[in-house]
Amino acid sequence: KKINISAKLLVIATGGIENSRILLLNERKKQKLFAPKMPIGEYWYEHPFSELGKAIINEKIINSYLRTDLNHFVNMYHTGDASVTYSIAPTENFIKDNQILNSCIWLVLHKRTNKGWKNLLKDLFCIAPDLSNSMLKLIDRKVSCGATLYSSWEQEGQKNNKIVLSDKIIDKNGYPGPKIIYKKSNLVKKTAKVCVEEIGKYLIDYNIGRVRANSFLFDDQENFISGAGWHHMGGTIMGDNPKNAVVDKNLKLFGSKNIYIAGSSVFPSGGHANPTITIIQLSLRLAEHLSKII
């Protein structure tokens, strides 16, 4: 049963995948509700997530250099209620100087099993035997702590990463389902590598501890598989020109009289942080704009 509803304004807010699919379906039907040949579905991206390495930390002195009170996490990545998490992110100048993306690395201190200790110490001693005495002293004094480095970081929008209509998946209403074409760039991997190296240098300079980074950061031949933040962004990105964007600064579809898009699909870039607050901010901004034109 079909129901027709008329409205002065229409806001499509169905998520970081469905926003693109709905527009692609309308484009396929040639309903001419908006400008043609826009990059609908393109520049889609996620927040790559991965464990980047392990570390040995002097837990007695680390609080003299790093703090947790501004962003306190408990049981980060299921490391236990006794774990302590330090959030470390690059400055704007560091990002520009190293030509990388935004990132956040969580240095999580937690209790480590004997097996984990032995493997980490073995690797450190083989690579840098001079560290042996200082590391053993840390253990003897019971001031050392196991740590894991986790990271969620930015991915740049790329034209070839996109939402398209599937030829094989049909939804219950008989419409093509979405298909995601997605690949991470070398810049994503470089960002993680540069940030881990900088943290490693910082820990060495202040004698706080030592990092053993995971091998995929340094081996170009090693396959890089990451998790994700379930943060679907892009696909109907904001911009000034319908040749490389889908909505304008007020989130109105180019070529449309009254159709607007809300949600993370309008993000032209996403940083490393969760998108929820930005979605809310843009939604409030859109509501304010629409209230002035109704």
Short mmCIF file of C-alpha atoms in Angstrom, two decimals:
data_model
loop_
_atom_site.label_atom_id
_atom_site.label_comp_id
_atom_site.label_asym_id
_atom_site.label_seq_id
_atom_site.Cartn_x
_atom_site.Cartn_y
_atom_site.Cartn_z
CA LYS A 1 0.00 0.00 0.00
CA LYS A 2 1.42 3.33 -1.06
CA ILE A 3 0.82 6.59 0.77
CA ASN A 4 1.65 9.98 -0.75
CA ILE A 5 2.85 12.70 1.62
CA SER A 6 3.49 16.28 0.57
CA ALA A 7 5.78 18.63 2.45
CA LYS A 8 7.45 21.98 1.98
CA LEU A 9 10.80 20.56 3.05
CA LEU A 10 12.29 17.06 3.08
CA VAL A 11 15.28 16.02 5.21
CA ILE A 12 16.84 12.64 4.42
CA ALA A 13 18.57 11.34 7.55
CA THR A 14 18.86 7.58 7.14
CA GLY A 15 22.54 6.96 7.93
CA GLY A 16 25.98 6.93 6.35
CA ILE A 17 25.06 4.23 3.81
CA GLU A 18 21.33 4.62 3.19
CA ASN A 19 21.53 8.35 2.45
CA SER A 20 23.63 7.52 -0.61
CA ARG A 21 21.50 4.52 -1.61
CA ILE A 22 18.25 6.52 -1.57
CA LEU A 23 19.76 9.18 -3.83
CA LEU A 24 21.24 6.56 -6.16
CA LEU A 25 17.83 4.87 -6.46
CA ASN A 26 16.20 8.17 -7.35
CA GLU A 27 18.96 8.91 -9.83
CA ARG A 28 18.39 5.52 -11.48
CA LYS A 29 14.65 6.27 -11.75
CA LYS A 30 15.56 9.55 -13.51
CA GLN A 31 13.14 11.54 -11.38
CA LYS A 32 15.31 14.65 -11.80
CA LEU A 33 14.89 15.79 -8.21
CA PHE A 34 18.44 17.15 -8.02
CA ALA A 35 21.47 18.03 -10.14
CA PRO A 36 22.81 15.28 -12.42
CA LYS A 37 26.28 13.74 -12.37
CA MET A 38 27.04 14.52 -8.74
CA PRO A 39 29.51 12.23 -6.88
CA ILE A 40 26.70 10.46 -4.98
CA GLY A 41 28.07 7.59 -2.90
CA GLU A 42 31.70 8.59 -3.55
CA TYR A 43 34.33 9.66 -1.00
CA TRP A 44 32.94 7.17 1.51
CA TYR A 45 35.21 6.25 4.42
CA GLU A 46 35.49 4.82 7.91
CA HIS A 47 37.72 5.10 10.98
CA PRO A 48 40.41 2.39 10.65
CA PHE A 49 41.14 0.74 13.96
CA SER A 50 44.00 -1.56 14.94
CA GLU A 51 46.33 -2.67 17.69
CA LEU A 52 49.68 -1.11 16.78
CA GLY A 53 52.08 -2.63 19.28
CA LYS A 54 53.08 -3.55 22.83
CA ALA A 55 55.18 -1.70 25.39
CA ILE A 56 56.93 -1.91 28.74
CA ILE A 57 56.19 1.16 30.86
CA ASN A 58 57.57 2.48 34.14
CA GLU A 59 54.22 3.00 35.82
CA LYS A 60 55.82 4.84 38.76
CA ILE A 61 56.91 7.81 36.68
CA ILE A 62 54.59 7.92 33.66
CA ASN A 63 52.09 10.12 35.50
CA SER A 64 54.79 12.77 35.78
CA TYR A 65 54.69 13.17 32.00
CA LEU A 66 51.25 12.03 30.82
CA ARG A 67 47.81 12.53 32.37
CA THR A 68 44.43 10.82 32.12
CA ASP A 69 42.07 13.20 33.88
CA LEU A 70 41.03 15.04 30.71
CA ASN A 71 39.86 11.86 28.98
CA HIS A 72 39.55 9.03 31.45
CA PHE A 73 38.74 5.53 30.17
CA VAL A 74 38.05 2.45 32.30
CA ASN A 75 38.43 -1.10 30.93
CA MET A 76 39.57 0.23 27.57
CA TYR A 77 39.25 -2.54 24.98
CA HIS A 78 38.40 -5.01 27.74
CA THR A 79 41.78 -4.69 29.47
CA GLY A 80 40.23 -4.78 32.95
CA ASP A 81 38.96 -2.24 35.46
CA ALA A 82 42.48 -1.76 36.83
CA SER A 83 43.84 -0.62 33.46
CA VAL A 84 44.92 2.98 32.83
CA THR A 85 44.56 4.65 29.43
CA TYR A 86 46.58 7.58 28.07
CA SER A 87 45.14 9.22 24.94
CA ILE A 88 47.82 10.64 22.64
CA ALA A 89 47.04 12.65 19.49
CA PRO A 90 49.24 14.65 17.09
CA THR A 91 49.18 18.44 17.04
CA GLU A 92 48.10 20.30 13.94
CA ASN A 93 51.71 21.30 13.21
CA PHE A 94 52.90 17.69 13.58
CA ILE A 95 50.23 16.56 11.09
CA LYS A 96 51.27 19.23 8.58
CA ASP A 97 55.02 18.74 9.02
CA ASN A 98 54.79 14.97 8.54
CA GLN A 99 52.03 15.12 5.92
CA ILE A 100 49.85 12.58 7.73
CA LEU A 101 46.22 12.27 8.75
CA ASN A 102 44.73 12.86 12.19
CA SER A 103 44.99 10.06 14.71
CA CYS A 104 44.60 9.02 18.32
CA ILE A 105 46.70 6.33 19.98
CA TRP A 106 45.63 4.90 23.30
CA LEU A 107 48.49 3.69 25.46
CA VAL A 108 46.71 1.25 27.77
CA LEU A 109 48.54 -0.01 30.87
CA HIS A 110 47.33 -3.38 32.10
CA LYS A 111 48.51 -6.60 33.72
CA ARG A 112 50.34 -8.88 31.31
CA THR A 113 50.65 -12.67 31.39
CA ASN A 114 54.09 -14.29 31.75
CA LYS A 115 53.89 -15.41 28.14
CA GLY A 116 53.36 -11.84 27.02
CA TRP A 117 56.30 -10.61 29.10
CA LYS A 118 58.67 -13.22 27.71
CA ASN A 119 57.80 -12.54 24.10
CA LEU A 120 58.13 -8.79 24.47
CA LEU A 121 61.42 -8.97 26.37
CA LYS A 122 62.87 -11.46 23.91
CA ASP A 123 62.13 -9.14 20.98
CA LEU A 124 63.51 -6.08 22.74
CA PHE A 125 66.70 -7.82 23.84
CA CYS A 126 67.39 -9.23 20.38
CA ILE A 127 66.97 -5.85 18.73
CA ALA A 128 68.61 -3.73 21.43
CA PRO A 129 70.69 -5.86 23.85
CA ASP A 130 71.89 -2.79 25.78
CA LEU A 131 68.39 -2.41 27.13
CA SER A 132 68.60 -5.68 29.05
CA ASN A 133 69.93 -4.32 32.33
CA SER A 134 67.55 -1.36 32.55
CA MET A 135 64.54 -3.50 31.67
CA LEU A 136 65.45 -6.16 34.23
CA LYS A 137 65.86 -3.49 36.90
CA LEU A 138 62.35 -2.27 36.19
CA ILE A 139 61.01 -5.78 36.68
CA ASP A 140 63.03 -6.37 39.86
CA ARG A 141 61.68 -3.16 41.37
CA LYS A 142 58.13 -4.10 40.35
CA VAL A 143 57.57 -0.71 38.76
CA SER A 144 57.08 -1.94 35.21
CA CYS A 145 53.73 -2.54 33.58
CA GLY A 146 52.52 -4.20 30.42
CA ALA A 147 50.93 -1.87 27.88
CA THR A 148 49.20 -2.12 24.52
CA LEU A 149 48.94 0.58 21.87
CA TYR A 150 45.56 0.82 20.15
CA SER A 151 44.61 3.40 17.56
CA SER A 152 41.71 4.84 15.65
CA TRP A 153 42.65 7.26 12.94
CA GLU A 154 41.46 9.33 10.05
CA GLN A 155 41.02 8.14 6.50
CA GLU A 156 41.03 10.61 3.66
CA GLY A 157 38.05 10.69 1.31
CA GLN A 158 38.85 8.97 -2.00
CA LYS A 159 36.69 8.98 -5.10
CA ASN A 160 37.06 5.22 -5.63
CA ASN A 161 35.83 4.40 -2.10
CA LYS A 162 32.09 4.50 -2.59
CA ILE A 163 28.56 3.18 -2.13
CA VAL A 164 26.98 1.73 -5.28
CA LEU A 165 23.79 -0.20 -6.00
CA SER A 166 24.25 -3.96 -5.86
CA ASP A 167 23.34 -6.25 -8.75
CA LYS A 168 22.90 -9.21 -6.38
CA ILE A 169 21.30 -7.86 -3.17
CA ILE A 170 17.62 -6.94 -3.35
CA ASP A 171 15.76 -5.62 -0.31
CA LYS A 172 12.24 -6.70 0.75
CA ASN A 173 10.70 -3.88 -1.30
CA GLY A 174 12.42 -5.04 -4.48
CA TYR A 175 15.09 -2.33 -4.59
CA PRO A 176 18.83 -2.94 -5.05
CA GLY A 177 20.74 -3.02 -1.78
CA PRO A 178 23.98 -1.10 -1.16
CA LYS A 179 27.42 -2.40 -2.09
CA ILE A 180 30.52 -0.89 -0.46
CA ILE A 181 33.74 -0.53 -2.47
CA TYR A 182 36.42 0.27 0.08
CA LYS A 183 40.21 0.25 0.36
CA LYS A 184 42.71 1.92 2.68
CA SER A 185 45.48 4.05 1.22
CA ASN A 186 49.21 4.06 1.96
CA LEU A 187 48.69 7.35 3.80
CA VAL A 188 46.52 5.54 6.36
CA LYS A 189 49.38 3.15 7.12
CA LYS A 190 51.96 5.95 7.13
CA THR A 191 49.92 7.88 9.70
CA ALA A 192 49.92 4.96 12.14
CA LYS A 193 53.65 4.31 11.62
CA VAL A 194 54.74 7.93 12.14
CA CYS A 195 52.63 8.34 15.29
CA VAL A 196 53.90 5.10 16.87
CA GLU A 197 57.50 6.06 16.11
CA GLU A 198 57.02 9.47 17.72
CA ILE A 199 55.52 7.93 20.87
CA GLY A 200 58.41 5.46 20.99
CA LYS A 201 60.90 8.32 20.81
CA TYR A 202 59.09 10.21 23.57
CA LEU A 203 59.17 7.21 25.90
CA ILE A 204 62.90 6.74 25.23
CA ASP A 205 63.74 10.44 25.70
CA TYR A 206 62.14 10.49 29.16
CA ASN A 207 63.07 6.89 29.98
CA ILE A 208 59.43 6.00 30.57
CA GLY A 209 59.50 2.74 28.65
CA ARG A 210 60.02 1.01 25.31
CA VAL A 211 57.66 0.17 22.43
CA ARG A 212 57.61 -2.85 20.15
CA ALA A 213 55.52 -1.86 17.12
CA ASN A 214 53.66 -4.45 15.08
CA SER A 215 55.49 -5.56 11.95
CA PHE A 216 52.86 -4.50 9.39
CA LEU A 217 53.76 -0.85 10.02
CA PHE A 218 57.24 -1.39 8.57
CA ASP A 219 56.70 -4.20 6.03
CA ASP A 220 55.18 -2.93 2.78
CA GLN A 221 54.50 -6.51 1.71
CA GLU A 222 52.54 -7.45 4.82
CA ASN A 223 48.78 -7.32 4.40
CA PHE A 224 47.14 -4.69 6.57
CA ILE A 225 43.72 -5.66 7.87
CA SER A 226 42.13 -3.32 10.40
CA GLY A 227 38.95 -3.19 12.36
CA ALA A 228 36.61 -0.21 12.08
CA GLY A 229 34.70 2.16 14.30
CA TRP A 230 31.35 1.49 12.60
CA HIS A 231 31.47 5.18 11.70
CA HIS A 232 30.09 5.42 8.16
CA MET A 233 31.00 8.81 6.70
CA GLY A 234 30.97 10.45 3.30
CA GLY A 235 28.94 9.58 0.22
CA THR A 236 26.92 12.82 0.13
CA ILE A 237 29.70 15.21 1.03
CA MET A 238 29.39 18.96 1.54
CA GLY A 239 31.07 21.42 -0.81
CA ASP A 240 30.71 24.43 -3.11
CA ASN A 241 30.45 22.67 -6.48
CA PRO A 242 28.15 19.82 -7.63
CA LYS A 243 31.05 18.43 -9.66
CA ASN A 244 32.82 17.30 -6.48
CA ALA A 245 30.12 17.53 -3.78
CA VAL A 246 26.48 16.58 -3.24
CA VAL A 247 25.14 19.16 -0.76
CA ASP A 248 25.91 22.84 -0.26
CA LYS A 249 26.91 24.62 2.95
CA ASN A 250 23.29 24.49 4.16
CA LEU A 251 23.10 20.73 3.45
CA LYS A 252 20.67 21.20 0.55
CA LEU A 253 21.05 18.90 -2.43
CA PHE A 254 22.49 20.74 -5.41
CA GLY A 255 19.76 21.34 -7.98
CA SER A 256 16.98 20.67 -5.48
CA LYS A 257 14.44 23.16 -4.22
CA ASN A 258 13.64 21.56 -0.88
CA ILE A 259 15.64 18.36 -0.20
CA TYR A 260 18.28 18.34 2.54
CA ILE A 261 20.66 15.67 3.88
CA ALA A 262 21.56 15.17 7.55
CA GLY A 263 24.11 12.85 9.10
CA SER A 264 27.76 11.88 8.77
CA SER A 265 27.37 11.23 5.03
CA VAL A 266 27.88 14.98 4.49
CA PHE A 267 31.34 14.97 6.12
CA PRO A 268 34.06 15.85 3.56
CA SER A 269 36.61 14.72 6.18
CA GLY A 270 36.26 12.99 9.50
CA GLY A 271 39.28 13.39 11.77
CA HIS A 272 39.84 10.54 14.22
CA ALA A 273 37.09 11.18 16.76
CA ASN A 274 33.63 9.62 16.95
CA PRO A 275 31.26 11.54 14.61
CA THR A 276 28.22 11.76 16.92
CA ILE A 277 28.78 15.25 18.34
CA THR A 278 29.47 16.68 14.88
CA ILE A 279 26.29 15.02 13.55
CA ILE A 280 24.31 16.68 16.35
CA GLN A 281 25.94 20.06 15.74
CA LEU A 282 25.16 19.95 12.02
CA SER A 283 21.59 18.79 12.75
CA LEU A 284 21.01 21.75 15.08
CA ARG A 285 22.53 24.07 12.51
CA LEU A 286 20.24 22.65 9.80
CA ALA A 287 17.18 22.99 12.05
CA GLU A 288 18.03 26.63 12.69
CA HIS A 289 18.41 27.25 8.95
CA LEU A 290 15.11 25.54 8.07
CA SER A 291 13.22 27.42 10.77
CA LYS A 292 14.14 30.67 9.02
CA ILE A 293 12.85 29.66 5.58
CA ILE A 294 9.59 27.86 6.44
#
